[in-house]
Short mmCIF file of C-alpha atoms in Angstrom, two decimals:
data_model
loop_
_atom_site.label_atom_id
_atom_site.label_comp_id
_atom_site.label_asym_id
_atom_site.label_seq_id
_atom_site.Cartn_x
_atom_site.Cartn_y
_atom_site.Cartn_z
CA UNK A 495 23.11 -29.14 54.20
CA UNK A 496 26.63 -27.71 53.56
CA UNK A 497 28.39 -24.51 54.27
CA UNK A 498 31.79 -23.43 53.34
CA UNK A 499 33.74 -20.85 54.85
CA UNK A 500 36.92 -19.02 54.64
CA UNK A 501 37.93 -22.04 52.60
CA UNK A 502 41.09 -22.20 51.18
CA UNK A 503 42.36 -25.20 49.03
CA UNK A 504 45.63 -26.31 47.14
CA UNK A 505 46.71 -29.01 44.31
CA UNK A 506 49.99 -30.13 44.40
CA UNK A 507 51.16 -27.87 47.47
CA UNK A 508 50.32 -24.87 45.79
CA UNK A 509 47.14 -22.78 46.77
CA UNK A 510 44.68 -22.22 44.27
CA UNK A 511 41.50 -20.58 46.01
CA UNK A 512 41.30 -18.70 48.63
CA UNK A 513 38.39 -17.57 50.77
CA UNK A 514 35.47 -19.65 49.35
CA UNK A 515 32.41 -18.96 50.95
CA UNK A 516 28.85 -20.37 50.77
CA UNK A 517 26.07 -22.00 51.88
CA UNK A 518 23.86 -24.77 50.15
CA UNK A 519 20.12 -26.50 52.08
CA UNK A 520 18.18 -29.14 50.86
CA UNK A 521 16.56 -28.66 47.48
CA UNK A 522 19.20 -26.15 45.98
CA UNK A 523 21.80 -26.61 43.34
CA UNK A 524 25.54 -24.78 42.96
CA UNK A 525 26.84 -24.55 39.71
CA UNK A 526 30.97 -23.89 39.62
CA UNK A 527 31.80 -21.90 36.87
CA UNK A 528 35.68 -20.98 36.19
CA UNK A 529 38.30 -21.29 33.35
CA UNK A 530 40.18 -24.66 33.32
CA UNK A 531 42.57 -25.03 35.83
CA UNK A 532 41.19 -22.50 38.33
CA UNK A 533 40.17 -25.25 40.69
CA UNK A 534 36.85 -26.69 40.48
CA UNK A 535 37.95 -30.02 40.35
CA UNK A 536 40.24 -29.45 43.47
CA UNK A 537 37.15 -27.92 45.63
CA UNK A 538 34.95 -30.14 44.98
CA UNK A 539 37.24 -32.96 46.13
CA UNK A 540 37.77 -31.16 49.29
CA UNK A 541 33.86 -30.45 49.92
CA UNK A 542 34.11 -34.21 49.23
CA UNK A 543 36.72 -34.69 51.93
CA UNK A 544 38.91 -36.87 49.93
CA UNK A 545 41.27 -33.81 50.68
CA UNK A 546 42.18 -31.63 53.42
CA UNK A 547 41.80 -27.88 53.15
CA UNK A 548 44.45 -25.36 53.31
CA UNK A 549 42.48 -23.29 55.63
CA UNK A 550 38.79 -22.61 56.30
CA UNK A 551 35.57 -24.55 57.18
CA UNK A 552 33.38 -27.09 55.51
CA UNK A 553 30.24 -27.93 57.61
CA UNK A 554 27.83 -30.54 57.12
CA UNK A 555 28.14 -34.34 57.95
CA UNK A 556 30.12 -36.27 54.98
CA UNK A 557 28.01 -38.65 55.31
CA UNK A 558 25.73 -37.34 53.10
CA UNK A 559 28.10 -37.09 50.54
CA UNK A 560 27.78 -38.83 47.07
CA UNK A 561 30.83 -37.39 44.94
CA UNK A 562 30.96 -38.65 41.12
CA UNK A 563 34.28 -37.56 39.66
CA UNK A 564 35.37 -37.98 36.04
CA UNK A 565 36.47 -41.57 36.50
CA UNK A 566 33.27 -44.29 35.77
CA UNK A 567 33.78 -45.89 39.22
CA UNK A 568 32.52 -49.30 37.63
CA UNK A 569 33.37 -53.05 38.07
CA UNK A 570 33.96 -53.60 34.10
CA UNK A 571 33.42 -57.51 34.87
CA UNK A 572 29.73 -56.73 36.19
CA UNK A 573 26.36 -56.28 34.74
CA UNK A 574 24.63 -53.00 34.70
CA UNK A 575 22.57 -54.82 37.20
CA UNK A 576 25.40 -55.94 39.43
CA UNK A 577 27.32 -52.97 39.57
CA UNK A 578 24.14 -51.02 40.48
CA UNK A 579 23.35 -53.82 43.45
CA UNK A 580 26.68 -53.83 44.26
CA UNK A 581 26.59 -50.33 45.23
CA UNK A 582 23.39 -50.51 46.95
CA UNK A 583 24.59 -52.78 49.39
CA UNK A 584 27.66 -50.76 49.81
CA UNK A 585 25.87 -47.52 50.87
CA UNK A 586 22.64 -49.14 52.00
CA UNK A 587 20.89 -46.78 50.07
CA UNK A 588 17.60 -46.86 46.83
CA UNK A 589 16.38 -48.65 44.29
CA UNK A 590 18.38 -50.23 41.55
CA UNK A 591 15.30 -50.78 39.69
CA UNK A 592 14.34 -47.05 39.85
CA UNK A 593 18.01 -46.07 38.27
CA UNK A 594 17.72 -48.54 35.87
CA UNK A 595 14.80 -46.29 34.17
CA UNK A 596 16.03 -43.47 35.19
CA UNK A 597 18.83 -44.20 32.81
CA UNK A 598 17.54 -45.85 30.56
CA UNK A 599 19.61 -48.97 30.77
CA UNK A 600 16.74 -51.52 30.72
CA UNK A 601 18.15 -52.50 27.73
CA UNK A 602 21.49 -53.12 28.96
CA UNK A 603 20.99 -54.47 32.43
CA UNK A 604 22.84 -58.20 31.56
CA UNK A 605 26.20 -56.74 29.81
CA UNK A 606 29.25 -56.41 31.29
CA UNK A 607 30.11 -52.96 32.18
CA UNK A 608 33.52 -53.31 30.13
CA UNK A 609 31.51 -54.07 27.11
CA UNK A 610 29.41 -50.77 26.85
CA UNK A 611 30.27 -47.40 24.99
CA UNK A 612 31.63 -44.30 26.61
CA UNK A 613 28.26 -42.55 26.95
CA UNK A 614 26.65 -45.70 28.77
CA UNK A 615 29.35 -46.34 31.00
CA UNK A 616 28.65 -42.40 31.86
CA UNK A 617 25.01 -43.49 32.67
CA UNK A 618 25.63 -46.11 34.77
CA UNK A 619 28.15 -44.17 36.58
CA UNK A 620 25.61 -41.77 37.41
CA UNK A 621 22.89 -44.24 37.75
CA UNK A 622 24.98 -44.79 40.95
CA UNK A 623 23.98 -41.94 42.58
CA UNK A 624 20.68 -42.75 43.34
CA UNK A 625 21.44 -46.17 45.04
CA UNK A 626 23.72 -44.16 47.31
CA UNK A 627 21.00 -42.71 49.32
CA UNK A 628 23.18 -39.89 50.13
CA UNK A 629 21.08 -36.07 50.23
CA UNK A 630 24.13 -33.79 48.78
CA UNK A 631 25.93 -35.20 45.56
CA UNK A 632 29.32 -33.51 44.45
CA UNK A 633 29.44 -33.81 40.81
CA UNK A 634 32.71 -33.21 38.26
CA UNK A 635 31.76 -32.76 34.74
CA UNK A 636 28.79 -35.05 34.95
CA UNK A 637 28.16 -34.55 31.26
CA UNK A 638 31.03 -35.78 29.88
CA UNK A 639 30.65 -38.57 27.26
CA UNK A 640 26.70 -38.39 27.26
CA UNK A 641 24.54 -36.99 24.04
CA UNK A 642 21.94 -34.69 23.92
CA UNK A 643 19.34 -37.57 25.16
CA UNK A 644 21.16 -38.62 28.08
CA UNK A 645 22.24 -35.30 29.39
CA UNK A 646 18.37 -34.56 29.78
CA UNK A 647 18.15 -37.77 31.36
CA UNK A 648 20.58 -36.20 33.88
CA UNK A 649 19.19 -33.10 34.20
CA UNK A 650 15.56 -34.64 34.73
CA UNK A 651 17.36 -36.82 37.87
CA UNK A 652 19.08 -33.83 39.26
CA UNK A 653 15.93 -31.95 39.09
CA UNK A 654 14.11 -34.92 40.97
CA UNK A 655 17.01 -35.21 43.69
CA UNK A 656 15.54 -31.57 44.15
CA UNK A 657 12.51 -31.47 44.34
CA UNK A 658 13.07 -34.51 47.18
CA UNK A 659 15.11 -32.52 49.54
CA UNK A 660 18.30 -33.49 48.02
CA UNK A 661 21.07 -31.16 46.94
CA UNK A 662 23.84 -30.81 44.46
CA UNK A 663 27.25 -29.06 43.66
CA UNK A 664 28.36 -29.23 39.97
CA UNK A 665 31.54 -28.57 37.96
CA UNK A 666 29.60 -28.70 34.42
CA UNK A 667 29.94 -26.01 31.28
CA UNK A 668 26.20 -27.57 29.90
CA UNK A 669 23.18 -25.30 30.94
CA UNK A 670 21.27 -28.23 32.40
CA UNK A 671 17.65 -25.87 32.73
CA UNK A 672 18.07 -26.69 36.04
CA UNK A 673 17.30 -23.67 38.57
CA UNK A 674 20.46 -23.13 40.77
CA UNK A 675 23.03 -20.66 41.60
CA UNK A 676 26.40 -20.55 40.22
CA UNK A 677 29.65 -19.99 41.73
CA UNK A 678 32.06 -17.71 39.78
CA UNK A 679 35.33 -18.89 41.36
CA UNK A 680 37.91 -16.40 39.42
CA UNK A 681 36.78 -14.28 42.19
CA UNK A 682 38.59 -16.44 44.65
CA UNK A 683 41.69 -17.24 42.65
CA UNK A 684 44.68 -17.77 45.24
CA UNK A 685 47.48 -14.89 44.81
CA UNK A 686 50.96 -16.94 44.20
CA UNK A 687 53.49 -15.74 46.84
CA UNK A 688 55.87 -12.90 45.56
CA UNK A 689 58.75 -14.41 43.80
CA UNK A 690 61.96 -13.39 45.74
CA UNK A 691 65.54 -13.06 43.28
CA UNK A 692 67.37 -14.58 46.45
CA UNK A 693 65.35 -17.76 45.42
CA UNK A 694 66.74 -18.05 42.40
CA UNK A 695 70.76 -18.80 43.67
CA UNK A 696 71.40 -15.66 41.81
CA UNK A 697 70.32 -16.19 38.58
CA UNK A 698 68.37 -13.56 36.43
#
């Protein structure tokens, strides 16, 4: 579904991996692991192509892509339910009805996105996903802002996408109990260039 290789990426002009290799088919899940600030937000924006590598390959037709980053991604002035049909006419893609219990936001489905709490804004931006259509989703810290419930509310939709055919690449520091294979990326930390004294106008 996706293969990487040779990939090298960069935020803010500077590189930050280098040499980023795998490959990912239908039913399997990557989990990034990494300190903060090694650059698992910035690869999986370019496996999302909303950036250009610095070097390298990404194969696999974007059009599968579904990428949910930290922002919510939601029309505050909309329902739950319009946001979620909103989306599914954008992509052309599932059910709103099956995200809806998915989520658990049956409950919910005639407020105004602007008028729910951190954790269900979280739910309904993730209850996106599966109006998409899209086979691979590209997930950054999926987690954040849900309790205990609603991350296994998650993890039991990832774990569907699966079994499916879909696919998934995640940024997350939860253990989900979701079989996958995860990604140290310290390995592929980008060596800064050599700092040169001529740079520095002759200061010490």
């Amino acid at each position: 579904m996706i293969a990487v290789r040779d990939l090298g990426v960069s935020r803010g002009g500077m590189p930050v991996l280098a040499g980023v290799q795998f490959a990912l088919s239908s039913g399997e899940a990557l989990v990034l692991r990494g300190p903060n600030g090694i650059g698992k937000t910035t690869l999986l924006r370019t496996l999302a192509r909303l950036q250009p590598p610095l070097c390298g390959e990404i194969l696999g037709d974007v059009d599968d892509i579904a990428y949910a980053a930290h922002a919510d991604g939601l029309k505050l002035t909309l329902t739950v339910d319009e946001n979620l049909a909103f989306w599914a006419r954008v992509f052309g893609g599932g059910d709103p009805e099956a995200a809806i219990r998915a989520f658990d936001l049956a409950s919910l489905r005639d407020r105004p996105a602007g008028g729910l709490s951190a954790g269900q804004k979280r739910r309904l931006s993730l209850a996106r996903l599966m109006v998409t259509g899209r086979r691979l989703w590209i997930l950054d810290e999926p987690t954040v802002s849900l309790d205990a419930a609603s991350v296994q509310l998650f993890a039991s939709t990832i774990r569907s996408h699966l079994a499916a055919g879909g696919a998934a690449i995640m940024a997350t520091h939860i253990d989900l109990g979701i079989e996958g294979r995860v990604l140290d990326l310290a390995p592929f930390k980008a060596k800064l260039p050599a700092f040169d004294a001529d740079d520095a106008g002759g200061f010490l």
